[in-house]
Coordinates of C-alpha atoms and ligand atoms in Angstrom, one line a residue:
X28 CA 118.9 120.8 123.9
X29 CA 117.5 119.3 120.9
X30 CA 120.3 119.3 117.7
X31 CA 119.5 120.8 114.8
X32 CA 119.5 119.4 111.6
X33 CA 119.2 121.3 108.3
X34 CA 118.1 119.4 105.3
X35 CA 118.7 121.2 101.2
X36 CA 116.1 120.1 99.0
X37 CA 112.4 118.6 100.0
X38 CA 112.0 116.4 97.5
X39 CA 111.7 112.4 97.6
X40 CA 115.4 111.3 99.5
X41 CA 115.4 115.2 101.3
X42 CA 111.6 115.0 102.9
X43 CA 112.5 111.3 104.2
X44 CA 115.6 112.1 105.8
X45 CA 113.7 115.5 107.4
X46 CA 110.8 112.7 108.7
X47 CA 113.0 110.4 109.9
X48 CA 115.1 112.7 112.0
X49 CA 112.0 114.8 113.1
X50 CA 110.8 111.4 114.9
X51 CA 114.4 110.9 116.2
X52 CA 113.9 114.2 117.6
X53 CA 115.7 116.4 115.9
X54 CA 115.2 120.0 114.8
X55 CA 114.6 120.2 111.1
X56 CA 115.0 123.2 108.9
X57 CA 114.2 121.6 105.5
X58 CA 114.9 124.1 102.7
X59 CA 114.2 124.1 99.0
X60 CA 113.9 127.2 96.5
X61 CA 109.7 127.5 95.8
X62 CA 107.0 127.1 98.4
X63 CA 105.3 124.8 95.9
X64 CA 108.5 122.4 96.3
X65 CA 108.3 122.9 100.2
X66 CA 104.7 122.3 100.4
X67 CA 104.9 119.2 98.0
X68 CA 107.8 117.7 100.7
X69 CA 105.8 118.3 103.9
X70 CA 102.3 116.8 102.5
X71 CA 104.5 113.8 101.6
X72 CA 106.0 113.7 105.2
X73 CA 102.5 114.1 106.6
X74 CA 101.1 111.9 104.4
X75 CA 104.0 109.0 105.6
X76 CA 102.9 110.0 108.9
X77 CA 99.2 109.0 109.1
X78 CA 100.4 105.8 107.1
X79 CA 102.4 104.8 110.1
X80 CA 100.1 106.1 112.5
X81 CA 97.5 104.0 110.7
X82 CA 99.3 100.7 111.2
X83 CA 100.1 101.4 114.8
X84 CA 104.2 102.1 114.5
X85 CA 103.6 105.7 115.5
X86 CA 101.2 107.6 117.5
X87 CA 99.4 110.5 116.4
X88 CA 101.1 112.5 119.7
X89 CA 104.7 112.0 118.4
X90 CA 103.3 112.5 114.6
X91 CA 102.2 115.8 115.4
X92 CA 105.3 116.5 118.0
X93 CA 107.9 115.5 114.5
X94 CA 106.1 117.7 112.4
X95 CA 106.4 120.4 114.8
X96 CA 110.1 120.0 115.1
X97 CA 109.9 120.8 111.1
X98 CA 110.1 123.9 109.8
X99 CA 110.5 125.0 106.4
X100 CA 112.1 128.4 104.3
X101 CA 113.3 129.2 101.0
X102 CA 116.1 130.7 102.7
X103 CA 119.6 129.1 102.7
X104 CA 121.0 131.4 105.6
X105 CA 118.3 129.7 107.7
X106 CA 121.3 126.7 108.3
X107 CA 123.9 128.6 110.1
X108 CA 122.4 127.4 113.3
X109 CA 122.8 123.6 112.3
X110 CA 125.0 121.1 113.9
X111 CA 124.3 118.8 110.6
X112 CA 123.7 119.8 107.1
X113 CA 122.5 117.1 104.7
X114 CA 122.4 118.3 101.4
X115 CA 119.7 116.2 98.9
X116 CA 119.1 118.6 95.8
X117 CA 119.5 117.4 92.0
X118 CA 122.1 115.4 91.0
X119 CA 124.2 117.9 89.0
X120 CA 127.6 118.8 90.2
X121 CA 127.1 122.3 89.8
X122 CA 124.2 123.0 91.5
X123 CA 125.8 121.1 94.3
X124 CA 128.7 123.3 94.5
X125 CA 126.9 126.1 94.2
X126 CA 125.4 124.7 97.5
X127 CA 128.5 123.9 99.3
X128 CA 130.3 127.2 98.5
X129 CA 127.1 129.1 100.1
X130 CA 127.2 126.6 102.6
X131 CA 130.8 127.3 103.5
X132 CA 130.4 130.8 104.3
X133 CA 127.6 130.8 106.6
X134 CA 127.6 127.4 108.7
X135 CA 129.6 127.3 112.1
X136 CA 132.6 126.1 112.2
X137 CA 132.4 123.1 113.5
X138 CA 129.7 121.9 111.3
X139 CA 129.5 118.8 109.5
X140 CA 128.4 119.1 105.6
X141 CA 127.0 115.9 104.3
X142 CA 125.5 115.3 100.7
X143 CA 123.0 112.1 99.8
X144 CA 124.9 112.3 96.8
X145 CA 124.2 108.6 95.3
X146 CA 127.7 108.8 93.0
X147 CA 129.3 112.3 92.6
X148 CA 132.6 111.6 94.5
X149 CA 132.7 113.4 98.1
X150 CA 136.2 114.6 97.4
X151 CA 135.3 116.7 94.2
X152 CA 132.1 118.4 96.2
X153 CA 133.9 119.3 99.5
X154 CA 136.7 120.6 97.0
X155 CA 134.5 124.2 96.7
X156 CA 134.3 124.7 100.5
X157 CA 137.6 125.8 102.8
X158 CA 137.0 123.0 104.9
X159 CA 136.8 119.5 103.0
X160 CA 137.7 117.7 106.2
X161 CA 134.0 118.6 107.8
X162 CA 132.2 117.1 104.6
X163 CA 131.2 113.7 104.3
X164 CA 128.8 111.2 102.1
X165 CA 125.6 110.1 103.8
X166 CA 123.7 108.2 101.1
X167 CA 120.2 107.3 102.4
X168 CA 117.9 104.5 100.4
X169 CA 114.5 105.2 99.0
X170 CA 111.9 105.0 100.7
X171 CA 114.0 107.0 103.4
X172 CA 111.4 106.0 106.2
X173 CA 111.7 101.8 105.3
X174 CA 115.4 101.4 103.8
X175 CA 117.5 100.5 106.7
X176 CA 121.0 101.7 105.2
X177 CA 123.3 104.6 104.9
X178 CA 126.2 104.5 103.2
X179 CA 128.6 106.6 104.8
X180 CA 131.9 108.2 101.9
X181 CA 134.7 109.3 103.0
X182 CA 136.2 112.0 100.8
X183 CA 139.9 112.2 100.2
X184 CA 140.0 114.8 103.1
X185 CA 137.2 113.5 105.5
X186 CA 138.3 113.6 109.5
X187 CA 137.8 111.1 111.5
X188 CA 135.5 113.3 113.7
X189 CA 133.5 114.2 110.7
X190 CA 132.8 110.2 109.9
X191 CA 131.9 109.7 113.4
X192 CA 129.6 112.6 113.8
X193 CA 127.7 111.5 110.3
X194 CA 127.6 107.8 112.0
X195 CA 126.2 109.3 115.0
X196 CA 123.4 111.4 113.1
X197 CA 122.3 108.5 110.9
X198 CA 122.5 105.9 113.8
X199 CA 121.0 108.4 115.6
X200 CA 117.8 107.9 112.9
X201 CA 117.0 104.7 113.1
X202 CA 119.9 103.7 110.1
X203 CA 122.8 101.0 109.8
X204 CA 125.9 102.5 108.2
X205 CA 128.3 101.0 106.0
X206 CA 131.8 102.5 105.5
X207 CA 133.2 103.5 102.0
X208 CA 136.9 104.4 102.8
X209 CA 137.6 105.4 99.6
X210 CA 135.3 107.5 97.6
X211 CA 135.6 105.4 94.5
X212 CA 132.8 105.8 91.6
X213 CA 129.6 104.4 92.4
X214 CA 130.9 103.7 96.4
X215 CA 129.9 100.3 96.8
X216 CA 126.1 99.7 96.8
X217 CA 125.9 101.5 93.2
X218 CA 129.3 99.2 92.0
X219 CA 127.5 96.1 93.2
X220 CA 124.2 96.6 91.6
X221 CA 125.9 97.6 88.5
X222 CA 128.2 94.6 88.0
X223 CA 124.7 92.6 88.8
X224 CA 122.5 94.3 86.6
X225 CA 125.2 94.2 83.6
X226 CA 125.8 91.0 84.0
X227 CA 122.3 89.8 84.1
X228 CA 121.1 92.1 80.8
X229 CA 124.3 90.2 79.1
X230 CA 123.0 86.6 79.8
X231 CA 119.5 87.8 79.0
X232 CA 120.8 89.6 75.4
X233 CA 122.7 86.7 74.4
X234 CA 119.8 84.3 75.4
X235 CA 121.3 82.4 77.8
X236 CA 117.9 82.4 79.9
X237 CA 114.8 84.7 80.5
X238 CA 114.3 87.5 82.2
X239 CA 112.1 85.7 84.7
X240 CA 114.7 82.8 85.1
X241 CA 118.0 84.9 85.7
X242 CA 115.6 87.3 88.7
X243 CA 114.3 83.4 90.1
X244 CA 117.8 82.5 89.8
X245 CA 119.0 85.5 92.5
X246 CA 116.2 85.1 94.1
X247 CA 115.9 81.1 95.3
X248 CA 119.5 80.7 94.8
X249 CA 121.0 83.9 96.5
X250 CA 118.1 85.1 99.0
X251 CA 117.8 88.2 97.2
X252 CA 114.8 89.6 97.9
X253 CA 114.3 90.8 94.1
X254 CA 116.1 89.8 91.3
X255 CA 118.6 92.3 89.1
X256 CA 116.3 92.7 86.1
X257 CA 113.2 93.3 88.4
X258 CA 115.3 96.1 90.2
X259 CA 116.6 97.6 87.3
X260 CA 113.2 98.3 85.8
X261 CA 111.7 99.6 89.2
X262 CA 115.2 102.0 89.6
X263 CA 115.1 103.2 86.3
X264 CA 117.1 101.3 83.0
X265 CA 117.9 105.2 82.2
X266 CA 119.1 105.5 85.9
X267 CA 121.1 102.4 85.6
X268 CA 122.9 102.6 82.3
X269 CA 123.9 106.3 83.5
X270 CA 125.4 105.3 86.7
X271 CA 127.4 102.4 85.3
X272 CA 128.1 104.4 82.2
X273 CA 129.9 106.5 85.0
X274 CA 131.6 103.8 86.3
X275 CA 132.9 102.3 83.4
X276 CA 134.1 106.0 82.3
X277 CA 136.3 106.3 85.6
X278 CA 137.5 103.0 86.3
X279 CA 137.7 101.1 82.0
X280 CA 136.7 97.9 84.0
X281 CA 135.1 95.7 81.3
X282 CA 132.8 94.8 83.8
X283 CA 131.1 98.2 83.6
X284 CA 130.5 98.6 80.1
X285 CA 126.5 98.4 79.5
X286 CA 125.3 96.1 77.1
X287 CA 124.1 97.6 73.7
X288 CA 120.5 95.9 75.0
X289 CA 120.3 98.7 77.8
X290 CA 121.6 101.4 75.3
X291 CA 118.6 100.2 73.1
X292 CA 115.8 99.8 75.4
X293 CA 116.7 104.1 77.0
X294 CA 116.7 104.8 73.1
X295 CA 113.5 103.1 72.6
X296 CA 111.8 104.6 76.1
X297 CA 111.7 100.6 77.6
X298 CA 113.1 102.7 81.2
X299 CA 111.2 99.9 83.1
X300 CA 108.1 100.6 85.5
X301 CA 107.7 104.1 85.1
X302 CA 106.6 103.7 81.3
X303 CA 104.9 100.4 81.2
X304 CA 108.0 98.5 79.7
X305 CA 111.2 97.5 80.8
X306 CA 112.7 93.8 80.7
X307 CA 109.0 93.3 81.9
X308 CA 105.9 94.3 81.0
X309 CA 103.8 96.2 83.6
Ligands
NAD415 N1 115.7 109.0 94.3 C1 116.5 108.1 94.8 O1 116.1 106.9 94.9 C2 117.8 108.4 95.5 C3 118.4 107.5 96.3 C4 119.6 107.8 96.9 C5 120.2 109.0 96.6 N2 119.6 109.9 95.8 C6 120.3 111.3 95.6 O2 119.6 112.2 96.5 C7 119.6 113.5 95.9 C8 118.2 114.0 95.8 O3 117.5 113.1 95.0 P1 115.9 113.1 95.0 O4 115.4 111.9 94.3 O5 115.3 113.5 96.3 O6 115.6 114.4 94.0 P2 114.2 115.2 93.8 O7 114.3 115.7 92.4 O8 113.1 114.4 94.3 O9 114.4 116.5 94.7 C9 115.4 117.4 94.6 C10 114.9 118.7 95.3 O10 116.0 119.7 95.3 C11 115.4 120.9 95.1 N3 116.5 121.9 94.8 C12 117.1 122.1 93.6 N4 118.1 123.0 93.8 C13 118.0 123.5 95.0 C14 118.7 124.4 95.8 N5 119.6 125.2 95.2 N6 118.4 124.6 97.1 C15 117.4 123.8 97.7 N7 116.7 122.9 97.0 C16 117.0 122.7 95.7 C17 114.4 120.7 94.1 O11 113.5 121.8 94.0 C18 113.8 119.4 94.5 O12 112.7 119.6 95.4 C19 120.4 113.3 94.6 O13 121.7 113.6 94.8 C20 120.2 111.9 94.3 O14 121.2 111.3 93.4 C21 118.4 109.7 95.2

């Protein structure tokens, strides 16, 4: 029998984990609180669809068998059934909690409760439920569909079991995992980015070299397939400055502390690709 899956929250990270694990032939319940946000998930997963169906990597029989295997509610009690519960709503603590408390009282037991949580720690989300050894971290990529990781957290209380089954589901989806065995802030992709991104806004603010130089420098030197200051306008400078602002906050590593540059550029609107100017111009 097919396993069932229930995904919290259809927007960008929670309709690509629902398409991926349609494909892998899972049973999806995806679940979100308006039809509008429902309907704005599965015409994105349908849209991704016909893209790959287009260039051959799927046909349009399996297309049409995933998006049967999806179904959708505004109904939370509709993930009792699930063997695996990803949470992916809005990063705010509270409105995660509020998820994982509901969560507790009507999944079975023997459940496993993940969040795509890209930096609250695991430990302080499970901490709402009565059974913080059945929740786990799996942090998909975006574009779910084309990034090939999952970062796997272990909170403080995370079984064994629990990290296998969460291995299993994302493996099980096409993913690679990586391991975070302790559920440090940032985990490790957002630490190393971080460090990198500071760094290279530090060499640029103090004029060291360009923009363009320091990205060519990561890119021909390191293999990197796009250079810190390219990635931080595409992420977000807003997006970055707040995740390493958390860092720095938790751990006082020097090494965290943003440059007044990235303060600056957030105060002046410069957040990068989504307004036109960043460390680039677009
Ligand atoms: N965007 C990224 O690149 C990225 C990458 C990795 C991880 N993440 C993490 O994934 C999570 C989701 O991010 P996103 O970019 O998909 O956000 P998003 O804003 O695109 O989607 C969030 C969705 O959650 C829904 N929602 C809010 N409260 C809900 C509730 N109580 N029940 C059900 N649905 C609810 C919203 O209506 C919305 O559709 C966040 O924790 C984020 O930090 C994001």
């Amino acid at each position: 029998m097919a396993r069932k899956l229930a995904v919290i929250g259809a927007g960008l990270m929670g309709s690509g984990i629902a398409q991926v694990s349609a494909v892998a032939g899972w049973e999806v319940t995806l679940r979100d609180i308006t039809d509008a946000a429902l309907k704005r998930g599965t015409d994105g997963i349908k849209a991704s669809y016909d893209k790959f169906v287009s260039k051959g990597r799927l046909t349009a029989d399996d297309a049409s068998a995933a998006l049967a295997r999806i179904s959708t509610t505004t109904d939370l009690d509709a993930a009792q059934e699930a063997d695996v519960v990803v949470e992916a709503v809005f990063e705010k603590l509270e409105v995660k909690h509020e998820i994982f408390r509901a969560l507790d009282k009507l999944v079975r037991d023997d459940a496993v409760l993940a969040s795509n949580t890209s930096a609250i720690p695991i430990t302080k989300i499970a901490a709402v439920t009565t059974r913080p050894e059945r929740v786990v971290g799996t942090h998909f990529f975006s574009p779910v569909p084309m990034m090939q990781l999952c970062e796997l957290v272990r909170g403080l209380k995370t079984s064994d079991e629990t990290l296998a089954t969460a291995r299993e589901f994302a493996e099980s989806v096409g993913k690679t995992c990586i391991v975070v065995r302790r559920d440090v802030a940032g985990f490790v992709t957002t630490r190393l980015i971080s460090a990198l991104v500071v760094e290279a806004a530090k060499l640029y603010e103090s004029g060291v070299a360009s923009a363009e130089d320091i990205d060519l420098a990561c890119k021909l030197g390191f293999g990197h397939a796009m250079g810190p200051l390219a990635t931080a306008d595409l992420t977000g400078v807003d997006i970055l400055l707040h995740a390493t602002e958390n860092i720095y906050a938790e751990t006082r590593d020097e090494k965290f502390a943003p440059p007044e540059l990235m303060r600056r550029m957030v105060d002046a609107g410069d957040l990068g690709r989504k307004r036109g100017q960043g460390f680039y111009q677009h």
